[in-house]
CSV table of C-alpha atoms in Angstrom, one decimal:
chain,number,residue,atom,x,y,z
X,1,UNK,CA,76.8,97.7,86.7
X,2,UNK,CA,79.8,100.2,87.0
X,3,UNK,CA,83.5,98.1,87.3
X,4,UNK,CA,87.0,99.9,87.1
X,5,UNK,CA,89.6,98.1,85.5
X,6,UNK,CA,93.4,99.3,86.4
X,7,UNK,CA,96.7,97.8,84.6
X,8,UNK,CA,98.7,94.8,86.4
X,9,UNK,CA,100.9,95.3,88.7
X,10,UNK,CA,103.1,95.7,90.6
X,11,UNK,CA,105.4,98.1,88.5
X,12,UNK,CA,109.0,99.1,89.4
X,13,UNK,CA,110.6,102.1,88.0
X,14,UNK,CA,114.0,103.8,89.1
X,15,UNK,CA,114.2,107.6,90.1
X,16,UNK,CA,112.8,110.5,87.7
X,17,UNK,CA,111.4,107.9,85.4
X,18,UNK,CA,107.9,108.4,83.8
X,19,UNK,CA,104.5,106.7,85.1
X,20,UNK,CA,101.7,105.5,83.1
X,21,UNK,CA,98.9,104.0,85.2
X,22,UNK,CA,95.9,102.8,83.3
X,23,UNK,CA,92.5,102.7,84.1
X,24,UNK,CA,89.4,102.1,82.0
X,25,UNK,CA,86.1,101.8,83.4
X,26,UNK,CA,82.5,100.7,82.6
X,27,UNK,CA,79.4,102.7,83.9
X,28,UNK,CA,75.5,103.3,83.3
X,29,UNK,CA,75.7,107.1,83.1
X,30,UNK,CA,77.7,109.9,83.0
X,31,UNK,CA,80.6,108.7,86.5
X,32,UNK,CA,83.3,111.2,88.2
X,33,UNK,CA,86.4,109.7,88.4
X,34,UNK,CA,89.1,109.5,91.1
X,35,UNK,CA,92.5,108.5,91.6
X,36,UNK,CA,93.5,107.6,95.7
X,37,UNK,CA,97.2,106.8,96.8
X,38,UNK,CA,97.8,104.4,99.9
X,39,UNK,CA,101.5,104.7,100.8
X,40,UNK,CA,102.5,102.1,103.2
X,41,UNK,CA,100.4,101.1,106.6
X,42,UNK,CA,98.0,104.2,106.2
X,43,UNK,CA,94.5,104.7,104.6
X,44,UNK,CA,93.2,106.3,101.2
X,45,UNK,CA,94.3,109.8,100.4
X,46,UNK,CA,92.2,111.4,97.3
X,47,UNK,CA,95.0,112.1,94.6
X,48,UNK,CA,92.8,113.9,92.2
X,49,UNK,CA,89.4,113.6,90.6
X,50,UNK,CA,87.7,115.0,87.5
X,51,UNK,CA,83.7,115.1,87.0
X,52,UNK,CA,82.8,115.6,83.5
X,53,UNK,CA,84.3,114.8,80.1
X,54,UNK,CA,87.7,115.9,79.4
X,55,UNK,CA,88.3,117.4,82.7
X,56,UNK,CA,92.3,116.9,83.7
X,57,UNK,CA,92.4,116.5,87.7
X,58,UNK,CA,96.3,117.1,89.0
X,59,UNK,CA,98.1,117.0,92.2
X,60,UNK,CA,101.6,116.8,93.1
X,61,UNK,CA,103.2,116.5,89.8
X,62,UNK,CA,100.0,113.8,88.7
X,63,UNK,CA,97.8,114.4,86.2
X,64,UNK,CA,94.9,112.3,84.7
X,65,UNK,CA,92.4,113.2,82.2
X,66,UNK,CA,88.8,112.2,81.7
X,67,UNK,CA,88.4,110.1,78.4
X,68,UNK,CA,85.0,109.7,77.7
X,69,UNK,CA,85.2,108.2,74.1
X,70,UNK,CA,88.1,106.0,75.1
X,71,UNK,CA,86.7,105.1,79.1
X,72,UNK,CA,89.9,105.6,80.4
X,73,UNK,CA,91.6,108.2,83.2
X,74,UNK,CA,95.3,106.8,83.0
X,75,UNK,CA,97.3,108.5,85.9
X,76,UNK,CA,101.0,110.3,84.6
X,77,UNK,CA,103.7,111.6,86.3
X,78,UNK,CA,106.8,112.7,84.4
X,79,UNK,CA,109.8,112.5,86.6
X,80,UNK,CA,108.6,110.0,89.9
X,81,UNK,CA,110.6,109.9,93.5
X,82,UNK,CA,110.7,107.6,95.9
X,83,UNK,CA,108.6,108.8,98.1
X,84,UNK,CA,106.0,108.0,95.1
X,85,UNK,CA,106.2,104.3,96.0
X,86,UNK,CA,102.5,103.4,97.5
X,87,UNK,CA,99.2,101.7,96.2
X,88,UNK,CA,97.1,103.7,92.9
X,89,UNK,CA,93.6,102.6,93.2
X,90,UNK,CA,91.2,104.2,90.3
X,91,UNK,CA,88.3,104.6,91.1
X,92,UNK,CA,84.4,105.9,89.8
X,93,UNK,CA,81.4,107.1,91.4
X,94,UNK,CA,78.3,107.2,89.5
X,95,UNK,CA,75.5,109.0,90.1
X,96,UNK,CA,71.7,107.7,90.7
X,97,UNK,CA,68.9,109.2,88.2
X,98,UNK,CA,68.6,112.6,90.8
X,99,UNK,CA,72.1,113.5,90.5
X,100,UNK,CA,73.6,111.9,93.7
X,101,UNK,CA,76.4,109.6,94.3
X,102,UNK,CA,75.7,108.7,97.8
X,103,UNK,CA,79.2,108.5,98.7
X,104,UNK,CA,79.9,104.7,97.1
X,105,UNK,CA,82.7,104.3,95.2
X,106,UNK,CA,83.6,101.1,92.5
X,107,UNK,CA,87.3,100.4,92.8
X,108,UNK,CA,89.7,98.9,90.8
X,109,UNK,CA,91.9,96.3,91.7
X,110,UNK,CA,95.2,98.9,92.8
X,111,UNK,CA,98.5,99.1,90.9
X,112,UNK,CA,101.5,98.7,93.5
X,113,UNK,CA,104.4,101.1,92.1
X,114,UNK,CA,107.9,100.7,93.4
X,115,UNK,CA,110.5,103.9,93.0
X,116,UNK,CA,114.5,103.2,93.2
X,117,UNK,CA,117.0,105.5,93.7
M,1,UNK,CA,89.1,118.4,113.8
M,2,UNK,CA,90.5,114.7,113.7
M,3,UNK,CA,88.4,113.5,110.8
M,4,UNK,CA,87.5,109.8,110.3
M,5,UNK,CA,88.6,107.6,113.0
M,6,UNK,CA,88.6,103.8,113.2
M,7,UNK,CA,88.7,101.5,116.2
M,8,UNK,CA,90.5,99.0,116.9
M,9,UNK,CA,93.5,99.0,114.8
M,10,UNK,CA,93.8,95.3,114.5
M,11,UNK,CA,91.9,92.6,116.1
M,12,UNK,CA,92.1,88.9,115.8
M,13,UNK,CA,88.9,86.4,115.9
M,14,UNK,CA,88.2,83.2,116.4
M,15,UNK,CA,85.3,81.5,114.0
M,16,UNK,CA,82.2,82.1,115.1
M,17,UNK,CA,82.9,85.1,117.8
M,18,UNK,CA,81.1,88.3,116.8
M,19,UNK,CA,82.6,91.9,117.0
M,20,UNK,CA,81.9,95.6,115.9
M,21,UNK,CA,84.3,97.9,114.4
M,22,UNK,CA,83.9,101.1,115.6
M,23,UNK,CA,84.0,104.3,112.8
M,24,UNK,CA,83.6,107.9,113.5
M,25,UNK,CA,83.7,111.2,112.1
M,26,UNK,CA,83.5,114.9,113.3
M,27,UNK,CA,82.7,116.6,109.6
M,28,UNK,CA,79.2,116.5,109.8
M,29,UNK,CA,79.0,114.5,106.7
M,30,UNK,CA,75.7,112.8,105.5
M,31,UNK,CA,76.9,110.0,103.8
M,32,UNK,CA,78.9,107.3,105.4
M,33,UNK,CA,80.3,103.8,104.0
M,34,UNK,CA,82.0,100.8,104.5
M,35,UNK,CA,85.0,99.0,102.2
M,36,UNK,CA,87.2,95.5,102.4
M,37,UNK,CA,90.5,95.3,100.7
M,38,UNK,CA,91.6,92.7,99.5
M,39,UNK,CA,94.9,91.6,98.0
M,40,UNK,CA,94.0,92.6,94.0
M,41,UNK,CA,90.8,93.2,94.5
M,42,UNK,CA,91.0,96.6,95.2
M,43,UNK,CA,88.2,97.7,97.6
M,44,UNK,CA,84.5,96.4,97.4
M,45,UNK,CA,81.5,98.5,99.2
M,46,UNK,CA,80.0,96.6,102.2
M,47,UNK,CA,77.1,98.7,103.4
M,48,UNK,CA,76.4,102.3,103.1
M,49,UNK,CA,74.2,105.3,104.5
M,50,UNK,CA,72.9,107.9,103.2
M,51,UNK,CA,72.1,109.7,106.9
M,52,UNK,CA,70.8,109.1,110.1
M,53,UNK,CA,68.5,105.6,110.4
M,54,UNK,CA,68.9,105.1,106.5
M,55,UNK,CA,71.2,102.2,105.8
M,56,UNK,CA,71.5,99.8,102.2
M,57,UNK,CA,73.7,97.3,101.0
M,58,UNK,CA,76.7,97.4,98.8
M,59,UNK,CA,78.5,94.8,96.8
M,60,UNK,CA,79.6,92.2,99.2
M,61,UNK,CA,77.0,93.2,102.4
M,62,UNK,CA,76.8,89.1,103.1
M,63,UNK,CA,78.0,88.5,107.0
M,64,UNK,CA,78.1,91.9,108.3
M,65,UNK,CA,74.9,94.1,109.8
M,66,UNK,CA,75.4,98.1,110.5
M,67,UNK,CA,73.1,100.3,112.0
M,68,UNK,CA,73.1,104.6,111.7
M,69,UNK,CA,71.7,106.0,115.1
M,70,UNK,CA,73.8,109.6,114.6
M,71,UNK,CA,75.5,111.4,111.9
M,72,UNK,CA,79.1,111.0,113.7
M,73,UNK,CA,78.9,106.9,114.2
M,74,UNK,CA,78.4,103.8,112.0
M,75,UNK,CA,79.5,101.0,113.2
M,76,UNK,CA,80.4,97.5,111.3
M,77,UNK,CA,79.0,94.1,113.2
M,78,UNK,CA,80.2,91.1,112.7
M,79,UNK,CA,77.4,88.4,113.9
M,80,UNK,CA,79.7,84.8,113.4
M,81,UNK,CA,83.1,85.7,112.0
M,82,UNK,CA,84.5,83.5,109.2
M,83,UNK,CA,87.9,83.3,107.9
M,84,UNK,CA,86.8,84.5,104.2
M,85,UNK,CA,86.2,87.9,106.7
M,86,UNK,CA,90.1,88.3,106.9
M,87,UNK,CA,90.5,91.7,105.3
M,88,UNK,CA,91.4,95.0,105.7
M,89,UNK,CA,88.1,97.6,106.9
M,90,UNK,CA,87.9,101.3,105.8
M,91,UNK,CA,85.1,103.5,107.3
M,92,UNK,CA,84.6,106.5,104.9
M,93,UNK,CA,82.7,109.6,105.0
M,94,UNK,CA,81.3,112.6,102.5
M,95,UNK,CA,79.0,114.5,101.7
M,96,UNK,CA,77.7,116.0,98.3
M,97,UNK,CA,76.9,119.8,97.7
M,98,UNK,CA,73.9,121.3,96.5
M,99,UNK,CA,75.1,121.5,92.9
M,100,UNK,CA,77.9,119.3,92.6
M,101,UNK,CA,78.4,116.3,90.8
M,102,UNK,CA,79.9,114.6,93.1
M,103,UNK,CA,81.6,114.5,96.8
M,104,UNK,CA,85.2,113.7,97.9
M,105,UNK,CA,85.7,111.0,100.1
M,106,UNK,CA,87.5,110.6,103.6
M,107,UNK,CA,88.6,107.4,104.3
M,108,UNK,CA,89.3,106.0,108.0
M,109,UNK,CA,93.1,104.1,108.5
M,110,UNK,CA,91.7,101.1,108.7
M,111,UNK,CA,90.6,97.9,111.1
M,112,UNK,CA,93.1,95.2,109.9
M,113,UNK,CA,91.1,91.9,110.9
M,114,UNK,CA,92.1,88.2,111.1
M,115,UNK,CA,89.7,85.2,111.5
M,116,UNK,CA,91.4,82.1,112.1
């Protein structure tokens, strides 16, 4: 079966400081891969996504890159603010022998991140 | 256009009462779904479906029946609420174009849920 495995949490870094999240992941088949953002008291927001092998999805100032020898999409930032502090879930969604995903996502476990001034 | 909407916000049960969270959505979207999240365990699948009348299961579908009459609703029953059902409930939606490898999902705010 698929599984998504991100680093502990929670992690705790002070203004402009660099982020490393990281995710590896197991999967039958070929998966697109997703990070979503939770900030406090709302839903999932789609950060980025990338779909085939060494793909780099960015968004506001993140970046993550499809590793398919290694299994891994760690999410960057170089310089993080506060209004970066939220929930990082990784996440995969594989697709069924005709090409579909049917909309179900495998999760990992969410890496709380904390940003000082 | 307000997206994927969730009803009620929060609700609290006693064991054994039986409720349905409400989800919605206004996109047109085929494929619908619903997650629990748990404190570090990220989010696990519950049901899903693929369009109107087709449901399945998903990881942890044990305690909780759903049924697709339209594209816009799929609601979430609860038949004898338990406390393990404490949890936080996203609806999602999305759809998959011809072509594409996969879809982008849009997630609900949530049904915060307490059984005591």
């Amino acid at each position: 079966g698929n599984s998504v495995t991100q680093m502990e949490g929670p992690v705790t870094l002070s203004e402009e400081a660099f982020l490393t999240i990281n995710c590896t992941y197991t999967a039958t088949g070929y998966p697109s891969l997703f990070w979503y953002v939770q900030y406090p008291g709302e839903g999932l927001q789609l950060l980025l996504k990338a779909t085939k092998a060494d793909d780099k999805g960015s968004n506001k100032g993140f970046e993550a890159t499809y590793r398919k020898e290694t299994t891994s999409f760690h999410l960057e930032k170089g310089s993080v603010q506060v209004s970066d502090s939220a929930v990082y879930f990784c996440a995969l969604s594989g697709l069924n022998a005709g090409g579909t995903s049917y909309g179900k996502l495998t999760f990992g476990q969410g890496t709380i991140l904390t940003v000082h001034p | 256009n307000a997206g994927v909407t969730q009803t009620p916000k929060f609700q609290v049960l006693k064991t054994g009462q039986s409720m349905t969270l409400q989800c919605a959505q206004d996109m047109n979207h085929e494929y619908m779904s619903w997650y629990r999240q748990d404190p570090g365990m990220g989010l696990r699948l519950i049901h899903y479906s693929v369009g109107a009348g087709i449901t399945d299961q998903g990881e942890v579908p044990n305690g909780y029946n759903v049924s697709r009459s339209t594209t816009e609703d799929f609601p979430l029953r609860l038949l004898s609420a338990a406390p393990s059902q404490t949890s936080v409930y996203f609806c999602a939606s999305s759809y998959q174009s011809q072509g594409m490898r996969t879809d982008t999902q849009y997630f609900g705010p949530g049904t915060r849920l307490t059984v005591l």
